[in-house]
Amino acid sequence: MSAAPGNKWNYLIEQALPASVLAGTATLGEITEADYADSDALEAVPYLGSFHASDVVLNFFGALPSNNSRHLMGTLISFVNNLDPNKHDMTDVPTWPQYDSSSKSTMLWSESGADVVADDYREEAIAYLNEIGDSLRI
């Protein structure tokens, strides 16, 4: 993962299971794109991709209020209370669709606003990892 100008970081939650496993289950996908004032310090951290719980720390406990924090907390509270992330009063958040293998619709969380996009980012690489997954077990 690399930082883009303006302290923009992309945190991707890829669809870890093959589409055949997800078929018929209520699954939500998401991609979070956020700007953080102090993210320059993270550029030197040598890791690949987002680290475990980075979304929790950066989206829910940041020093500055953010749209991502408001949107994610609102949909999370809606899900906890209604088992549906879409039962909230936020007019600037589109309906979060259930993931299906044909449309691959997933939510893109961004400081400039939320949107629904196709989850086809690194599709070939993810397919390869799913193919060799059993050989990676220790």
GROMACS .gro file of C-alpha atoms in nm:
model
  138
    1MET     CA    1   0.000   0.000   0.000
    2SER     CA    2   0.124   0.348  -0.067
    3ALA     CA    3   0.016   0.694   0.035
    4ALA     CA    4  -0.114   0.927  -0.231
    5PRO     CA    5  -0.072   1.306  -0.223
    6GLY     CA    6  -0.284   1.478   0.038
    7ASN     CA    7  -0.251   1.205   0.300
    8LYS     CA    8  -0.507   0.989   0.123
    9TRP     CA    9  -0.502   0.624   0.228
   10ASN     CA   10  -0.708   0.346   0.078
   11TYR     CA   11  -0.808   0.065   0.308
   12LEU     CA   12  -0.954  -0.228   0.120
   13ILE     CA   13  -1.160  -0.502   0.267
   14GLU     CA   14  -1.145  -0.753  -0.013
   15GLN     CA   15  -1.396  -1.030  -0.060
   16ALA     CA   16  -1.182  -1.297   0.105
   17LEU     CA   17  -1.407  -1.589   0.016
   18PRO     CA   18  -1.479  -1.703  -0.339
   19ALA     CA   19  -1.810  -1.582  -0.480
   20SER     CA   20  -1.939  -1.939  -0.479
   21VAL     CA   21  -1.907  -1.947  -0.098
   22LEU     CA   22  -2.080  -1.609  -0.061
   23ALA     CA   23  -2.374  -1.697  -0.285
   24GLY     CA   24  -2.698  -1.700  -0.091
   25THR     CA   25  -2.561  -1.536   0.224
   26ALA     CA   26  -2.628  -1.184   0.347
   27THR     CA   27  -2.285  -1.028   0.299
   28LEU     CA   28  -2.184  -0.662   0.287
   29GLY     CA   29  -1.867  -0.541   0.117
   30GLU     CA   30  -1.685  -0.215   0.180
   31ILE     CA   31  -1.389  -0.006   0.071
   32THR     CA   32  -1.282   0.286   0.290
   33GLU     CA   33  -1.094   0.583   0.146
   34ALA     CA   34  -1.002   0.850   0.399
   35ASP     CA   35  -0.785   1.154   0.461
   36TYR     CA   36  -0.611   1.178   0.797
   37ALA     CA   37  -0.419   1.480   0.918
   38ASP     CA   38  -0.135   1.280   1.077
   39SER     CA   39  -0.102   1.000   0.820
   40ASP     CA   40   0.243   1.118   0.700
   41ALA     CA   41   0.391   0.929   0.994
   42LEU     CA   42   0.238   0.606   0.862
   43GLU     CA   43   0.420   0.627   0.526
   44ALA     CA   44   0.733   0.472   0.675
   45VAL     CA   45   0.549   0.170   0.818
   46PRO     CA   46   0.660  -0.134   0.612
   47TYR     CA   47   0.344  -0.340   0.565
   48LEU     CA   48   0.135  -0.459   0.276
   49GLY     CA   49  -0.225  -0.347   0.283
   50SER     CA   50  -0.422  -0.233   0.584
   51PHE     CA   51  -0.341  -0.378   0.922
   52HIS     CA   52  -0.588  -0.547   1.156
   53ALA     CA   53  -0.816  -0.293   1.329
   54SER     CA   54  -0.680   0.005   1.131
   55ASP     CA   55  -1.035   0.091   1.030
   56VAL     CA   56  -1.144   0.092   1.395
   57VAL     CA   57  -0.863   0.319   1.512
   58LEU     CA   58  -0.871   0.560   1.219
   59ASN     CA   59  -1.246   0.578   1.155
   60PHE     CA   60  -1.391   0.562   1.504
   61PHE     CA   61  -1.128   0.718   1.730
   62GLY     CA   62  -0.958   0.983   1.516
   63ALA     CA   63  -0.866   1.320   1.663
   64LEU     CA   64  -1.083   1.512   1.417
   65PRO     CA   65  -1.449   1.436   1.342
   66SER     CA   66  -1.482   1.289   0.994
   67ASN     CA   67  -1.758   1.202   0.751
   68ASN     CA   68  -1.630   0.844   0.748
   69SER     CA   69  -1.666   0.820   1.124
   70ARG     CA   70  -2.020   0.960   1.115
   71HIS     CA   71  -2.124   0.738   0.823
   72LEU     CA   72  -1.966   0.418   0.958
   73MET     CA   73  -2.096   0.471   1.312
   74GLY     CA   74  -2.444   0.551   1.176
   75THR     CA   75  -2.463   0.237   0.963
   76LEU     CA   76  -2.313   0.023   1.240
   77ILE     CA   77  -2.568   0.149   1.494
   78SER     CA   78  -2.844   0.092   1.238
   79PHE     CA   79  -2.724  -0.266   1.185
   80VAL     CA   80  -2.703  -0.338   1.559
   81ASN     CA   81  -3.052  -0.198   1.624
   82ASN     CA   82  -3.231  -0.326   1.311
   83LEU     CA   83  -3.007  -0.596   1.157
   84ASP     CA   84  -3.004  -0.362   0.856
   85PRO     CA   85  -2.733  -0.098   0.797
   86ASN     CA   86  -2.973   0.107   0.583
   87LYS     CA   87  -3.226   0.206   0.851
   88HIS     CA   88  -3.072   0.541   0.946
   89ASP     CA   89  -3.156   0.906   0.887
   90MET     CA   90  -2.844   0.999   0.688
   91THR     CA   91  -2.955   1.138   0.353
   92ASP     CA   92  -2.597   1.155   0.221
   93VAL     CA   93  -2.542   0.777   0.246
   94PRO     CA   94  -2.678   0.556  -0.036
   95THR     CA   95  -2.840   0.220   0.029
   96TRP     CA   96  -2.568  -0.031   0.121
   97PRO     CA   97  -2.643  -0.328  -0.108
   98GLN     CA   98  -2.595  -0.690  -0.013
   99TYR     CA   99  -2.296  -0.833  -0.196
  100ASP     CA  100  -2.371  -1.066  -0.486
  101SER     CA  101  -2.125  -1.231  -0.721
  102SER     CA  102  -2.278  -1.088  -1.039
  103SER     CA  103  -2.289  -0.714  -0.963
  104LYS     CA  104  -2.008  -0.716  -0.702
  105SER     CA  105  -2.163  -0.400  -0.557
  106THR     CA  106  -1.988  -0.272  -0.250
  107MET     CA  107  -1.989   0.049  -0.049
  108LEU     CA  108  -1.709   0.302  -0.098
  109TRP     CA  109  -1.666   0.519   0.212
  110SER     CA  110  -1.492   0.848   0.139
  111GLU     CA  111  -1.456   1.182   0.316
  112SER     CA  112  -1.617   1.344   0.011
  113GLY     CA  113  -1.918   1.110   0.036
  114ALA     CA  114  -2.026   0.748   0.025
  115ASP     CA  115  -2.099   0.568  -0.302
  116VAL     CA  116  -2.177   0.220  -0.434
  117VAL     CA  117  -1.905   0.080  -0.666
  118ALA     CA  118  -1.811  -0.254  -0.826
  119ASP     CA  119  -1.571  -0.459  -0.613
  120ASP     CA  120  -1.345  -0.567  -0.897
  121TYR     CA  121  -1.024  -0.417  -0.762
  122ARG     CA  122  -0.735  -0.666  -0.789
  123GLU     CA  123  -0.980  -0.934  -0.902
  124GLU     CA  124  -0.712  -1.145  -1.074
  125ALA     CA  125  -0.478  -1.136  -0.772
  126ILE     CA  126  -0.760  -1.225  -0.530
  127ALA     CA  127  -0.863  -1.519  -0.753
  128TYR     CA  128  -0.502  -1.643  -0.749
  129LEU     CA  129  -0.481  -1.620  -0.369
  130ASN     CA  130  -0.811  -1.808  -0.336
  131GLU     CA  131  -0.676  -2.074  -0.575
  132ILE     CA  132  -0.356  -2.136  -0.378
  133GLY     CA  133  -0.500  -2.066  -0.033
  134ASP     CA  134  -0.482  -2.425   0.092
  135SER     CA  135  -0.112  -2.448   0.004
  136LEU     CA  136  -0.038  -2.148   0.227
  137ARG     CA  137  -0.160  -2.318   0.545
  138ILE     CA  138   0.103  -2.409   0.800
   0.00000   0.00000   0.00000
